[in-house]
Short mmCIF file of C-alpha atoms in Angstrom, two decimals:
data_model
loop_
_atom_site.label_atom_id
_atom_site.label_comp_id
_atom_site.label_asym_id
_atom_site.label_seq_id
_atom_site.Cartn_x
_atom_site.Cartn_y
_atom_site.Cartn_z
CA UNK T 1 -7.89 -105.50 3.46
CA UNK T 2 -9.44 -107.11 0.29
CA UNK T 3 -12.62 -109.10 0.51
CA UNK T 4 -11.69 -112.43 1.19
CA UNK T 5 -11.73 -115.24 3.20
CA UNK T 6 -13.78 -113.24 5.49
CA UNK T 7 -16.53 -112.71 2.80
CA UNK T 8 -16.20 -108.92 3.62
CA UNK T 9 -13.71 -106.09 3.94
CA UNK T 10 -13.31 -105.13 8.00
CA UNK T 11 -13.64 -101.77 8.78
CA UNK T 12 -10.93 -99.57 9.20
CA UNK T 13 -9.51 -96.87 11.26
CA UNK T 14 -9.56 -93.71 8.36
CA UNK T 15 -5.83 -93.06 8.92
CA UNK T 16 -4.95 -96.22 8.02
CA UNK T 17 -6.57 -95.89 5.25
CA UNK T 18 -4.79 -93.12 3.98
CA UNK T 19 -1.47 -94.77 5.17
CA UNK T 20 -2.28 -97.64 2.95
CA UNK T 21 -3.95 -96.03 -0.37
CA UNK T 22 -0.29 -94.59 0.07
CA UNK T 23 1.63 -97.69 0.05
CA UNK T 24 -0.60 -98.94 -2.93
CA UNK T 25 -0.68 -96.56 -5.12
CA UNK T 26 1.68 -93.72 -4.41
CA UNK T 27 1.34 -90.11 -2.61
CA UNK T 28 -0.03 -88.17 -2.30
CA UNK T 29 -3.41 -88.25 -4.16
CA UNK T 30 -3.65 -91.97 -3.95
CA UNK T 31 -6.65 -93.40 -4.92
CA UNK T 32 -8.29 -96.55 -3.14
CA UNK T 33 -11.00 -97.35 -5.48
CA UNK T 34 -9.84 -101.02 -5.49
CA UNK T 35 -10.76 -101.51 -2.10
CA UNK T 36 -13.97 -102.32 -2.53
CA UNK T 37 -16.13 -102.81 -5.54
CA UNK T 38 -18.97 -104.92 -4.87
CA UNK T 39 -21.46 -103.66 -7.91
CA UNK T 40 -20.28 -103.32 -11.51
CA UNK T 41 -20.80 -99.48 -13.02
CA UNK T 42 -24.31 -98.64 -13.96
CA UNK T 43 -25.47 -98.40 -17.36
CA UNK T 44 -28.23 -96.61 -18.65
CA UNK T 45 -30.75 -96.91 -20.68
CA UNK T 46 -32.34 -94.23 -22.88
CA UNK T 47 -34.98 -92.09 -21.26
CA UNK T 48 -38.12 -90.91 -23.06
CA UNK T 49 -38.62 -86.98 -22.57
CA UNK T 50 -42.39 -87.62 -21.95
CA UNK T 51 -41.37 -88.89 -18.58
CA UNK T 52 -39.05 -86.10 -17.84
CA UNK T 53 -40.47 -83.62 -15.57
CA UNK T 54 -37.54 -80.20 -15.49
CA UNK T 55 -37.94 -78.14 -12.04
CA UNK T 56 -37.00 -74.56 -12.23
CA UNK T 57 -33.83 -73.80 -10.99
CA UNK T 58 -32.16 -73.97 -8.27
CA UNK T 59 -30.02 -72.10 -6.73
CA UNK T 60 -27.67 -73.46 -4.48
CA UNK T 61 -24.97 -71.59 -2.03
CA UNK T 62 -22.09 -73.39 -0.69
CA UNK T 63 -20.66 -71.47 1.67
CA UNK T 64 -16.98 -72.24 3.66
CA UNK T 65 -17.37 -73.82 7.01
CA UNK T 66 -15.23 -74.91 9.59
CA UNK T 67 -13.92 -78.69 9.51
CA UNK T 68 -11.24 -80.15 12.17
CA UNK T 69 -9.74 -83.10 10.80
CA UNK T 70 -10.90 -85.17 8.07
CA UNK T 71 -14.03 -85.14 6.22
CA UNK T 72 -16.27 -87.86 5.17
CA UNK T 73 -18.10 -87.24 1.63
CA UNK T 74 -20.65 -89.56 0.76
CA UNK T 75 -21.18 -89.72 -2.72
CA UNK T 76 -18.39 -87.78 -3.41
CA UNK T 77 -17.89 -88.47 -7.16
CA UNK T 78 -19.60 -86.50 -9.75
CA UNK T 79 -19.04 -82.51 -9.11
CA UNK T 80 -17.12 -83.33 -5.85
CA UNK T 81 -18.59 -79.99 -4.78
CA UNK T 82 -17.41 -81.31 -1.16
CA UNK T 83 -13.71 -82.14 -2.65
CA UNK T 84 -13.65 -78.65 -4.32
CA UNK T 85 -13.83 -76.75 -1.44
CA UNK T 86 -12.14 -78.32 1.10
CA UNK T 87 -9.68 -80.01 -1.11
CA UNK T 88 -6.71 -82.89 0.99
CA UNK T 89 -9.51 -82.74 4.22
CA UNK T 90 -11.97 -85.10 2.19
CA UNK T 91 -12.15 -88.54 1.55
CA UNK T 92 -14.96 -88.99 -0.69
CA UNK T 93 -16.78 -92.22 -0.95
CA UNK T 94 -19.16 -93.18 -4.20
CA UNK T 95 -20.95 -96.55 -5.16
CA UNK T 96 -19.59 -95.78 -8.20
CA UNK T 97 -15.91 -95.78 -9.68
CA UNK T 98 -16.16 -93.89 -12.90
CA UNK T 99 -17.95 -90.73 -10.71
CA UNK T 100 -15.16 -90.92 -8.58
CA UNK T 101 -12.34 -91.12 -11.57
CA UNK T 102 -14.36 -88.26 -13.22
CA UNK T 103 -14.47 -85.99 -10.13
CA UNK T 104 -12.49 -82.65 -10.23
CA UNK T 105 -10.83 -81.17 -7.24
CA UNK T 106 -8.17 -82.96 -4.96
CA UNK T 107 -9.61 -84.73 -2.50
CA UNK T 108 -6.89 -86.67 -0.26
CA UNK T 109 -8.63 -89.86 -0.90
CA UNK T 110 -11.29 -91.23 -3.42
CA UNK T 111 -12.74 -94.79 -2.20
CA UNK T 112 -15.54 -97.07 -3.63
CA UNK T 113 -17.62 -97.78 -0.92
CA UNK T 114 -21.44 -97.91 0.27
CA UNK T 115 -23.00 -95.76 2.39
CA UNK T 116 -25.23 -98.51 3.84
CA UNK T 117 -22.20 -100.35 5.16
CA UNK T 118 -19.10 -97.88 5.51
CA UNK T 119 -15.88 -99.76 6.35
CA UNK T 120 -14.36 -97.11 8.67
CA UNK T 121 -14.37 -97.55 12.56
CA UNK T 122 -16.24 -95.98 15.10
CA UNK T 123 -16.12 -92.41 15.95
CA UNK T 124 -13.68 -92.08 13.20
CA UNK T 125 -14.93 -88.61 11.65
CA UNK T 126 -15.37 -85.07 13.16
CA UNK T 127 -17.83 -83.90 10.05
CA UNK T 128 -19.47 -85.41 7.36
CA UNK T 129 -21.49 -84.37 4.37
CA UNK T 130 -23.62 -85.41 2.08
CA UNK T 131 -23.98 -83.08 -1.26
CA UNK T 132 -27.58 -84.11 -3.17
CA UNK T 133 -26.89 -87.68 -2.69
CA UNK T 134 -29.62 -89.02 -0.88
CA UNK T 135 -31.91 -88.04 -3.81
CA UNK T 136 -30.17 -91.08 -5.32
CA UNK T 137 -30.29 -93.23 -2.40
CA UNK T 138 -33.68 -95.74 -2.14
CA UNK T 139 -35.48 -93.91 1.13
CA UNK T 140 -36.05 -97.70 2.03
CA UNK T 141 -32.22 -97.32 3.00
CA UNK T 142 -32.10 -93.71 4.53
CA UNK T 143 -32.19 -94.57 8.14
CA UNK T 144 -29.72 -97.41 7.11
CA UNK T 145 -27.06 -94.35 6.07
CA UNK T 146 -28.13 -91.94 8.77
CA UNK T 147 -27.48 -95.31 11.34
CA UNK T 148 -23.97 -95.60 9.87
CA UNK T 149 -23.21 -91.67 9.70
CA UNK T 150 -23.77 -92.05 13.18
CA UNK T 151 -21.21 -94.34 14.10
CA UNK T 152 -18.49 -93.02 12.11
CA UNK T 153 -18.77 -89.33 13.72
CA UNK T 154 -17.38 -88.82 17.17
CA UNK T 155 -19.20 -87.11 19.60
CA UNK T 156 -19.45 -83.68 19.10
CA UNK T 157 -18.80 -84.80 15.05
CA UNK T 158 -21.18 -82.86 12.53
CA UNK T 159 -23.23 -83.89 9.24
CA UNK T 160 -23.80 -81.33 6.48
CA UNK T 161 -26.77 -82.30 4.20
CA UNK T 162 -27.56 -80.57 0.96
CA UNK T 163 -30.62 -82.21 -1.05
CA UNK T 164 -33.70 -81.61 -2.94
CA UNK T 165 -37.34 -81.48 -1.93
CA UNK T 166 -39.78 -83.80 -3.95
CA UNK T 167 -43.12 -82.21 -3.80
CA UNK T 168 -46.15 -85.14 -4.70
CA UNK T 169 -46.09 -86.45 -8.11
CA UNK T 170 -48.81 -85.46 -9.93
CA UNK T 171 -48.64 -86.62 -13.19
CA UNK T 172 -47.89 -90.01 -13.22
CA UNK T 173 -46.53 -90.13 -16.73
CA UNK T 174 -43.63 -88.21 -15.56
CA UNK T 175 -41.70 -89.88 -13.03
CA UNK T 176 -38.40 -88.80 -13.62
CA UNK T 177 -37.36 -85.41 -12.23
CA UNK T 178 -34.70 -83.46 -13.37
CA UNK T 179 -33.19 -80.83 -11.57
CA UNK T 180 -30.90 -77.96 -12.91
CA UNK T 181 -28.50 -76.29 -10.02
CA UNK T 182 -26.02 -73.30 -9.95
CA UNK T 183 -23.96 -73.88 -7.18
CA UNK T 184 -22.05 -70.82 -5.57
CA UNK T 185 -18.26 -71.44 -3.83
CA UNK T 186 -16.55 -69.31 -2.72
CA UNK T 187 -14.54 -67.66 -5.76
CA UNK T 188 -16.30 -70.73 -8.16
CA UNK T 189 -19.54 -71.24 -9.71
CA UNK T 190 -20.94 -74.77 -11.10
CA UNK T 191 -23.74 -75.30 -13.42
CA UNK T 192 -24.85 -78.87 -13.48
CA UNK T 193 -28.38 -80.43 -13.46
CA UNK T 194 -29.45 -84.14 -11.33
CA UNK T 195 -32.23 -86.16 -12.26
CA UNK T 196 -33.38 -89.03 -10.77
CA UNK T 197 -36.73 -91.36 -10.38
CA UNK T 198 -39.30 -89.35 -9.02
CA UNK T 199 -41.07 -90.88 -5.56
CA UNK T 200 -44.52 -91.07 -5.53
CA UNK T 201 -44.99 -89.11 -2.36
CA UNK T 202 -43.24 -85.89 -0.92
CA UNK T 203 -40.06 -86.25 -0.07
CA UNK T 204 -38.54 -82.79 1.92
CA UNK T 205 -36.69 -82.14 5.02
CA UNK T 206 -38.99 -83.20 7.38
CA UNK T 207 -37.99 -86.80 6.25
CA UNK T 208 -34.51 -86.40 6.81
CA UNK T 209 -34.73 -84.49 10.31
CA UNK T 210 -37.59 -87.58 11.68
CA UNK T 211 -34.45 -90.34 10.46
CA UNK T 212 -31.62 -88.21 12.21
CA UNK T 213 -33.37 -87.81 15.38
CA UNK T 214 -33.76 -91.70 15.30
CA UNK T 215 -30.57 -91.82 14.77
CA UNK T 216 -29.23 -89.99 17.38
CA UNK T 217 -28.29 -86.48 15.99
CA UNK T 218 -28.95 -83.66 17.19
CA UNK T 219 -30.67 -80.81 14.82
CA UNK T 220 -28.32 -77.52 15.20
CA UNK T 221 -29.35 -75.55 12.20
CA UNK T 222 -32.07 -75.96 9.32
CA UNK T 223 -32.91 -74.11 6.33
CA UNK T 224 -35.54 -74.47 3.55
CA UNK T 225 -35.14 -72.79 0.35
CA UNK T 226 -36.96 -72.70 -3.17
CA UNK T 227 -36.56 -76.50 -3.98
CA UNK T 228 -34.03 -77.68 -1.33
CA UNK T 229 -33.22 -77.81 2.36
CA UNK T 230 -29.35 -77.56 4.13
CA UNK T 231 -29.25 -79.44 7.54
CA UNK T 232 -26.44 -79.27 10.25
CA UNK T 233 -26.71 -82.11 12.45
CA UNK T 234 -24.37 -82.92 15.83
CA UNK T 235 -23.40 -85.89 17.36
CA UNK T 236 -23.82 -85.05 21.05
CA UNK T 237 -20.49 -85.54 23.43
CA UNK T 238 -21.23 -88.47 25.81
#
């Protein structure tokens, strides 16, 4: 399943996925990293603290929810908040290995892939989630991963999304924002911070819900708090 002579990996049904990452590299906990890996890691550079802007912070609950089936993580490296809580039902995806390598938890798979072009089939998934990843995500390519999302749920499937909200940038100097969280599971807390370029305009749930409509989804529940938003979205049944 390699790019090859194709020029691109085909998508795949997620259970053969799984059945596969097996063969390769043993179960269970089998990583498929090697699957795809179109971009070398990122390095960076040094940032100057005059262009650092630190919110206050935020406080983020993660509360248990229901989940038939698997569950699709994007940008599930890092934290792997997603992986931590519901454990063998993720696979998480990440553009980048090392956040994947470096994730705790026991997710039942841990694949390099883009969100722009996931290589599962349709109407694979029954949820998805997205954990303060599309703050690192170009918005230029936002309705590109809410168009994919799409196709990978089955109807009646449901996307979680967790993210910040980018009020207007002031100060131009400081364009990178950093955000500290506390994030609440259930019997676990997590103290980590995200920073990222700052956009020049707002960015807040409003965004998001205008792309999912356009999508397809269906809003079910929406909440605002100091600094960031939690959306459930639904796939409607045909």
């Amino acid at each position: 399943m390699a790019e090859g002579e194709y020029g691109q990996m085909k998508k795949i049904n997620a259970a053969a996925f799984i059945f596969l990452a097996g063969l390769t590299a043993g179960w269970p906990g089998a990583r498929a990293t090697s699957l795809q890996e179109k971009k070398p890691e990122e390095k960076h550079r040094p940032i100057s603290q005059e262009r650092i802007y630190r919110f206050p912070p935020l406080n983020v609950v993660v509360e248990d929810f229901p989940a038939p089936g698997l569950i699709l993580d994007i940008g599930g490296g890092g934290e792997g908040v997603i992986g931590q809580l519901k454990h063998q039902q993720v696979v998480a995806i990440d553009l980048i290995k090392r956040e994947l390598e470096d994730a705790p938890g026991k997710p039942l798979l841990k694949i390099v892939m883009d969100a722009r072009d996931l290589k599962f089939l349709d109407d694979d998934f029954s949820t998805a989630t997205v954990f303060f990843t599309f703050m690192y995500i170009d918005a230029a390519d936002h309705e590109q991963v809410f168009r994919e999302l799409f196709r990978v749920l089955a109807p009646g499937g449901r996307l979680l999304i967790w993210d910040v909200i980018f009020p207007k940038r002031l100060d131009e100097k400081k364009d990178v924002a950093l955000f500290p969280l506390k994030i609440r599971l259930p019997g676990k807390e997590i103290n980590t911070g995200y920073g990222v370029e700052w956009p020049e305009n707002e960015l807040g749930m409003d965004h998001y819900i205008a792309l999912a409509k356009k999508a397809g989804f269906e809003v079910i529940t929406q909440k605002e708090h100091e600094g960031w938003f939690f959306l459930e979205l639904m796939k409607l049944k045909d």
